[in-house]
C-alpha cells in the first residue's frame, strides 16, 4: 500500500459531509487476495466515518432506465465465471433500506428512477464493500446505470442526489478508469495507451474540469483502446456530479493491472 495514502488517511479530519469514493475494483479475486488493493479498502473502512447507509454505483448493473434496489435483504450476486470456489462462496448479507430508496426516488424525480426488487449486490459492490465493512451491518443500496443515456445524464442525476452525503450516506462508484479485458497482458507490462489515458484523465480530474472528462470519447483511438465499452468508466461521472467545489481528489492505487486495467481510485473529502 502507498505510504503517502496511509499517512493521509491517518490525518483524516472528521466532517459532517460523507466522503465520496471511486474504487478501481479490477479482478474479482481482489476481494479475497492478500494484496495492496484489498489492504487499501480495509484501511478506508477503518479510517472513514461509519456511514448510516451506502449507495453503490457498480459498472456491473446496466439497465434501460435507472433503478435502485429497494428490497430489505439484497442477495449477493456472483456475476462472473472461471474463478475458484472460494470466491463463489463469498456472501455479503448487508441489509437494504427501502425507505432510503423511496427518498432517493423522490429526490431525483426528474430522472424517473424505479424501485427494483430482483437485483441485489453484484461483485462491483460487495467485492470492495466486504473488505471495507466486513460486519455487513450497514444498509446498502445499489443504483443501476442506464447505458443508453449520455454522459451528462449520469452527471446530472448524481447532482440531484448531493443531499444524501449530508444524511450520512457514503456513495461508492465502482469501475475502472481504464478497462480493456480483450487486451490483457498476463506478463503485467502496462500498455502505453493505458498509461496515457489513465494519466490524462487523472490530470483532468485534478483540474476539476468535469466537462472535459465527460468528453473522453473525443480522444479518438486512445479512448477506444481504454474503453471498448464505457460501462466501467460511467461510475466516475456519478462521483464527479456528487463532489462539491471545495473538495479536491486524493488518488490511491495508482497502478495498471494486467497491462490494461487501471486500479487508480479516488477519494473526495471535505
Tab-separated table of C-alpha atoms in Angstrom:
chain	number	residue	atom	x	y	z
A	1	UNK	CA	0.000	0.000	0.000
A	2	UNK	CA	1.187	3.524	-0.825
A	3	UNK	CA	2.676	5.041	2.358
A	4	UNK	CA	1.588	8.562	1.365
A	5	UNK	CA	-2.027	7.433	1.141
A	6	UNK	CA	-1.817	5.686	4.514
A	7	UNK	CA	-0.323	8.816	6.086
A	8	UNK	CA	-3.057	10.948	4.516
A	9	UNK	CA	-5.760	8.642	5.886
A	10	UNK	CA	-4.169	8.744	9.334
A	11	UNK	CA	-4.577	12.540	9.276
A	12	UNK	CA	-8.196	12.498	8.087
A	13	UNK	CA	-10.325	15.025	9.960
A	14	UNK	CA	-13.997	14.486	10.864
A	15	UNK	CA	-16.629	16.038	8.612
A	16	UNK	CA	-20.432	16.197	8.680
A	17	UNK	CA	-20.424	15.531	4.930
A	18	UNK	CA	-19.716	11.938	3.971
A	19	UNK	CA	-16.739	11.327	1.663
A	20	UNK	CA	-17.030	10.071	-1.911
A	21	UNK	CA	-15.193	7.079	-3.327
A	22	UNK	CA	-14.393	5.806	-6.781
A	23	UNK	CA	-12.845	2.365	-6.428
A	24	UNK	CA	-10.934	0.672	-9.221
A	25	UNK	CA	-12.164	-2.843	-8.464
A	26	UNK	CA	-10.421	-4.863	-11.187
A	27	UNK	CA	-10.177	-8.637	-10.786
A	28	UNK	CA	-12.939	-10.125	-8.559
A	29	UNK	CA	-10.188	-12.091	-6.776
A	30	UNK	CA	-9.100	-8.840	-5.133
A	31	UNK	CA	-11.978	-9.445	-2.722
A	32	UNK	CA	-10.123	-12.352	-1.118
A	33	UNK	CA	-6.449	-11.920	-2.046
A	34	UNK	CA	-3.993	-10.511	0.486
A	35	UNK	CA	-2.787	-7.673	-1.739
A	36	UNK	CA	-2.338	-3.900	-1.715
A	37	UNK	CA	-5.770	-3.256	-3.213
A	38	UNK	CA	-7.641	-5.177	-0.553
A	39	UNK	CA	-5.500	-3.622	2.187
A	40	UNK	CA	-6.367	-0.126	0.948
A	41	UNK	CA	-10.079	-0.981	1.067
A	42	UNK	CA	-9.678	-2.299	4.609
A	43	UNK	CA	-7.918	0.937	5.572
A	44	UNK	CA	-10.790	3.004	4.182
A	45	UNK	CA	-13.248	1.110	6.347
A	46	UNK	CA	-11.071	1.664	9.408
A	47	UNK	CA	-10.447	5.379	8.874
A	48	UNK	CA	-13.567	6.795	7.217
A	49	UNK	CA	-16.524	7.832	9.380
A	50	UNK	CA	-19.026	4.984	9.657
A	51	UNK	CA	-21.867	5.623	7.203
A	52	UNK	CA	-25.556	5.477	8.053
A	53	UNK	CA	-26.010	3.805	4.663
A	54	UNK	CA	-24.094	3.152	1.433
A	55	UNK	CA	-25.150	3.847	-2.142
A	56	UNK	CA	-23.092	1.848	-4.625
A	57	UNK	CA	-22.923	2.579	-8.350
A	58	UNK	CA	-21.404	-0.507	-9.954
A	59	UNK	CA	-20.258	-0.960	-13.542
A	60	UNK	CA	-21.892	-4.393	-13.480
A	61	UNK	CA	-25.562	-3.372	-13.355
A	62	UNK	CA	-26.504	-1.908	-16.721
A	63	UNK	CA	-30.167	-1.260	-17.471
A	64	UNK	CA	-32.534	0.622	-19.743
A	65	UNK	CA	-33.845	3.289	-17.411
A	66	UNK	CA	-32.405	3.764	-13.920
A	67	UNK	CA	-33.309	1.574	-10.952
A	68	UNK	CA	-32.371	1.376	-7.287
A	69	UNK	CA	-32.520	-1.734	-5.126
A	70	UNK	CA	-35.448	-1.422	-2.737
A	71	UNK	CA	-35.607	-4.811	-1.035
A	72	UNK	CA	-34.917	-5.284	2.701
A	73	UNK	CA	-32.310	-8.022	2.136
A	74	UNK	CA	-30.402	-7.786	-1.169
A	75	UNK	CA	-28.805	-11.025	-2.354
A	76	UNK	CA	-25.095	-11.462	-3.088
A	77	UNK	CA	-24.649	-11.889	-6.853
A	78	UNK	CA	-21.698	-13.879	-8.208
A	79	UNK	CA	-21.713	-12.384	-11.690
A	80	UNK	CA	-18.509	-13.959	-13.023
A	81	UNK	CA	-17.147	-17.314	-14.104
A	82	UNK	CA	-13.951	-19.334	-14.091
A	83	UNK	CA	-12.826	-18.439	-10.572
A	84	UNK	CA	-12.091	-20.640	-7.519
A	85	UNK	CA	-14.973	-21.965	-5.419
A	86	UNK	CA	-13.826	-19.774	-2.527
A	87	UNK	CA	-14.912	-16.688	-4.463
A	88	UNK	CA	-18.350	-18.134	-5.230
A	89	UNK	CA	-18.812	-18.938	-1.550
A	90	UNK	CA	-18.418	-15.313	-0.522
A	91	UNK	CA	-21.559	-13.699	0.889
A	92	UNK	CA	-22.218	-10.108	1.897
A	93	UNK	CA	-25.526	-10.106	3.800
A	94	UNK	CA	-25.800	-6.343	4.299
A	95	UNK	CA	-29.398	-5.179	4.724
A	96	UNK	CA	-31.141	-2.922	2.268
A	97	UNK	CA	-33.087	0.190	3.237
A	98	UNK	CA	-36.362	0.541	1.315
A	99	UNK	CA	-37.166	3.874	2.978
A	100	UNK	CA	-33.919	5.387	1.702
A	101	UNK	CA	-34.656	4.008	-1.769
A	102	UNK	CA	-38.013	5.816	-1.662
A	103	UNK	CA	-36.291	9.020	-0.572
A	104	UNK	CA	-33.747	8.728	-3.384
A	105	UNK	CA	-36.529	8.260	-5.944
A	106	UNK	CA	-38.271	11.431	-4.735
A	107	UNK	CA	-35.001	13.368	-4.592
A	108	UNK	CA	-34.241	12.591	-8.234
A	109	UNK	CA	-37.835	12.646	-9.531
A	110	UNK	CA	-36.904	14.321	-12.835
A	111	UNK	CA	-34.859	11.201	-13.718
A	112	UNK	CA	-37.689	8.733	-13.025
A	113	UNK	CA	-35.758	6.152	-11.015
A	114	UNK	CA	-37.760	2.986	-10.391
A	115	UNK	CA	-37.528	0.630	-7.399
A	116	UNK	CA	-36.027	-2.806	-8.097
A	117	UNK	CA	-36.783	-5.930	-6.072
A	118	UNK	CA	-34.794	-8.527	-8.045
A	119	UNK	CA	-31.140	-7.497	-8.417
A	120	UNK	CA	-29.038	-7.315	-5.262
A	121	UNK	CA	-25.324	-6.585	-4.800
A	122	UNK	CA	-23.074	-7.640	-7.675
A	123	UNK	CA	-19.317	-8.074	-7.324
A	124	UNK	CA	-18.681	-4.443	-8.245
A	125	UNK	CA	-20.315	-3.655	-4.905
A	126	UNK	CA	-19.704	-6.498	-2.475
A	127	UNK	CA	-16.123	-7.261	-3.538
A	128	UNK	CA	-14.996	-3.827	-2.341
A	129	UNK	CA	-17.504	-3.313	0.491
A	130	UNK	CA	-16.737	-6.612	2.218
A	131	UNK	CA	-13.096	-5.663	2.944
A	132	UNK	CA	-14.179	-2.141	3.958
A	133	UNK	CA	-17.083	-3.075	6.207
A	134	UNK	CA	-16.755	-6.817	6.908
A	135	UNK	CA	-19.549	-6.904	9.506
A	136	UNK	CA	-22.103	-6.171	6.762
A	137	UNK	CA	-24.090	-4.150	9.293
A	138	UNK	CA	-24.536	-1.014	7.158
A	139	UNK	CA	-27.550	-0.829	4.811
A	140	UNK	CA	-26.536	-0.886	1.136
A	141	UNK	CA	-28.467	0.282	-1.916
A	142	UNK	CA	-27.240	-0.233	-5.461
A	143	UNK	CA	-28.068	2.197	-8.256
A	144	UNK	CA	-28.164	0.871	-11.801
A	145	UNK	CA	-26.545	2.564	-14.794
A	146	UNK	CA	-28.754	3.408	-17.769
A	147	UNK	CA	-26.286	2.516	-20.504
A	148	UNK	CA	-28.416	4.195	-23.169
A	149	UNK	CA	-28.033	7.694	-21.740
A	150	UNK	CA	-25.324	10.292	-22.493
A	151	UNK	CA	-22.559	11.064	-20.003
A	152	UNK	CA	-24.357	14.250	-18.943
A	153	UNK	CA	-27.364	12.226	-17.749
A	154	UNK	CA	-25.287	10.356	-15.167
A	155	UNK	CA	-23.566	13.548	-14.029
A	156	UNK	CA	-26.844	15.454	-13.615
A	157	UNK	CA	-28.544	12.537	-11.861
A	158	UNK	CA	-25.690	12.490	-9.370
A	159	UNK	CA	-26.039	16.238	-8.792
A	160	UNK	CA	-29.665	15.709	-7.796
A	161	UNK	CA	-28.500	13.308	-5.062
A	162	UNK	CA	-25.974	15.588	-3.343
A	163	UNK	CA	-28.076	15.885	-0.173
A	164	UNK	CA	-27.521	12.191	0.508
A	165	UNK	CA	-23.976	12.988	1.611
A	166	UNK	CA	-25.299	15.270	4.344
A	167	UNK	CA	-27.543	12.466	5.579
A	168	UNK	CA	-24.686	10.078	6.358
A	169	UNK	CA	-24.754	8.196	3.043
A	170	UNK	CA	-21.413	7.069	1.616
A	171	UNK	CA	-21.529	6.926	-2.192
A	172	UNK	CA	-19.150	4.445	-3.811
A	173	UNK	CA	-18.591	4.314	-7.569
A	174	UNK	CA	-17.029	1.007	-8.599
A	175	UNK	CA	-15.402	0.644	-12.018
A	176	UNK	CA	-12.018	1.321	-13.644
A	177	UNK	CA	-10.530	4.394	-15.314
A	178	UNK	CA	-9.055	2.086	-17.972
A	179	UNK	CA	-10.749	-1.231	-18.742
A	180	UNK	CA	-9.933	-3.347	-21.787
A	181	UNK	CA	-10.079	-7.046	-20.943
A	182	UNK	CA	-9.545	-8.014	-24.584
A	183	UNK	CA	-6.020	-6.626	-24.405
A	184	UNK	CA	-4.972	-8.023	-21.033
A	185	UNK	CA	-1.253	-8.704	-20.722
A	186	UNK	CA	-0.633	-11.544	-18.291
A	187	UNK	CA	3.061	-10.611	-18.110
A	188	UNK	CA	1.922	-7.462	-16.316
A	189	UNK	CA	3.608	-4.893	-18.583
A	190	UNK	CA	1.357	-1.847	-18.961
A	191	UNK	CA	0.378	-0.707	-22.430
A	192	UNK	CA	1.461	2.826	-23.303
A	193	UNK	CA	-2.095	3.780	-24.259
A	194	UNK	CA	-3.388	2.581	-20.877
A	195	UNK	CA	-0.832	4.687	-19.032
A	196	UNK	CA	-1.559	7.691	-21.263
A	197	UNK	CA	-5.343	7.556	-20.843
A	198	UNK	CA	-5.082	6.997	-17.089
A	199	UNK	CA	-2.694	9.930	-16.630
A	200	UNK	CA	-4.616	12.256	-18.936
A	201	UNK	CA	-7.908	11.574	-17.182
A	202	UNK	CA	-6.310	11.924	-13.740
A	203	UNK	CA	-4.943	15.360	-14.670
A	204	UNK	CA	-8.376	16.469	-15.883
A	205	UNK	CA	-9.999	15.223	-12.672
A	206	UNK	CA	-7.374	17.054	-10.629
A	207	UNK	CA	-8.129	20.282	-12.530
A	208	UNK	CA	-11.827	19.832	-11.817
A	209	UNK	CA	-12.793	20.046	-15.496
A	210	UNK	CA	-15.774	17.706	-15.388
A	211	UNK	CA	-16.951	18.527	-18.906
A	212	UNK	CA	-13.571	17.623	-20.381
A	213	UNK	CA	-13.709	14.308	-18.532
A	214	UNK	CA	-17.160	13.610	-19.998
A	215	UNK	CA	-15.810	14.404	-23.466
A	216	UNK	CA	-13.353	11.475	-23.324
A	217	UNK	CA	-14.915	9.939	-26.439
A	218	UNK	CA	-13.375	12.785	-28.430
A	219	UNK	CA	-9.888	11.448	-27.677
A	220	UNK	CA	-10.075	9.175	-30.716
A	221	UNK	CA	-8.215	5.875	-30.758
A	222	UNK	CA	-6.934	6.426	-27.217
A	223	UNK	CA	-10.438	6.299	-25.740
A	224	UNK	CA	-11.407	3.307	-27.920
A	225	UNK	CA	-8.433	1.348	-26.603
A	226	UNK	CA	-9.005	2.357	-22.990
A	227	UNK	CA	-12.750	1.655	-23.116
A	228	UNK	CA	-14.091	-0.592	-25.895
A	229	UNK	CA	-17.300	-0.267	-23.862
A	230	UNK	CA	-17.976	2.534	-21.381
A	231	UNK	CA	-19.546	0.596	-18.514
A	232	UNK	CA	-16.511	0.725	-16.217
A	233	UNK	CA	-15.999	4.468	-16.645
A	234	UNK	CA	-19.613	5.556	-16.096
A	235	UNK	CA	-19.496	5.265	-12.264
A	236	UNK	CA	-16.858	8.033	-12.325
A	237	UNK	CA	-19.395	10.576	-13.571
A	238	UNK	CA	-21.586	9.950	-10.531
A	239	UNK	CA	-18.619	10.796	-8.341
A	240	UNK	CA	-17.894	13.982	-10.291
A	241	UNK	CA	-21.534	15.038	-10.107
A	242	UNK	CA	-21.647	14.491	-6.344
A	243	UNK	CA	-18.457	16.314	-5.373
A	244	UNK	CA	-18.506	19.903	-4.144
A	245	UNK	CA	-16.340	22.792	-5.288
A	246	UNK	CA	-14.362	22.823	-2.030
A	247	UNK	CA	-13.218	19.202	-2.464
A	248	UNK	CA	-10.058	18.029	-4.219
A	249	UNK	CA	-9.354	14.448	-5.319
A	250	UNK	CA	-6.937	12.187	-3.479
A	251	UNK	CA	-5.648	9.379	-5.704
A	252	UNK	CA	-4.553	5.963	-4.486
A	253	UNK	CA	-3.807	2.549	-6.018
A	254	UNK	CA	-2.307	4.391	-8.986
A	255	UNK	CA	-1.318	1.274	-10.909
A	256	UNK	CA	-2.227	-0.529	-14.121
A	257	UNK	CA	-3.098	-4.188	-13.570
A	258	UNK	CA	-2.732	-6.849	-16.289
A	259	UNK	CA	-1.489	-4.197	-18.686
A	260	UNK	CA	-4.912	-2.736	-19.473
A	261	UNK	CA	-6.908	-2.214	-16.256
A	262	UNK	CA	-6.359	0.952	-14.233
A	263	UNK	CA	-6.729	0.433	-10.498
A	264	UNK	CA	-6.477	4.170	-9.805
A	265	UNK	CA	-9.004	5.083	-7.142
A	266	UNK	CA	-10.267	8.443	-5.910
A	267	UNK	CA	-11.363	9.847	-2.568
A	268	UNK	CA	-13.106	13.186	-2.129
A	269	UNK	CA	-13.336	14.532	1.400
A	270	UNK	CA	-14.111	17.992	2.706
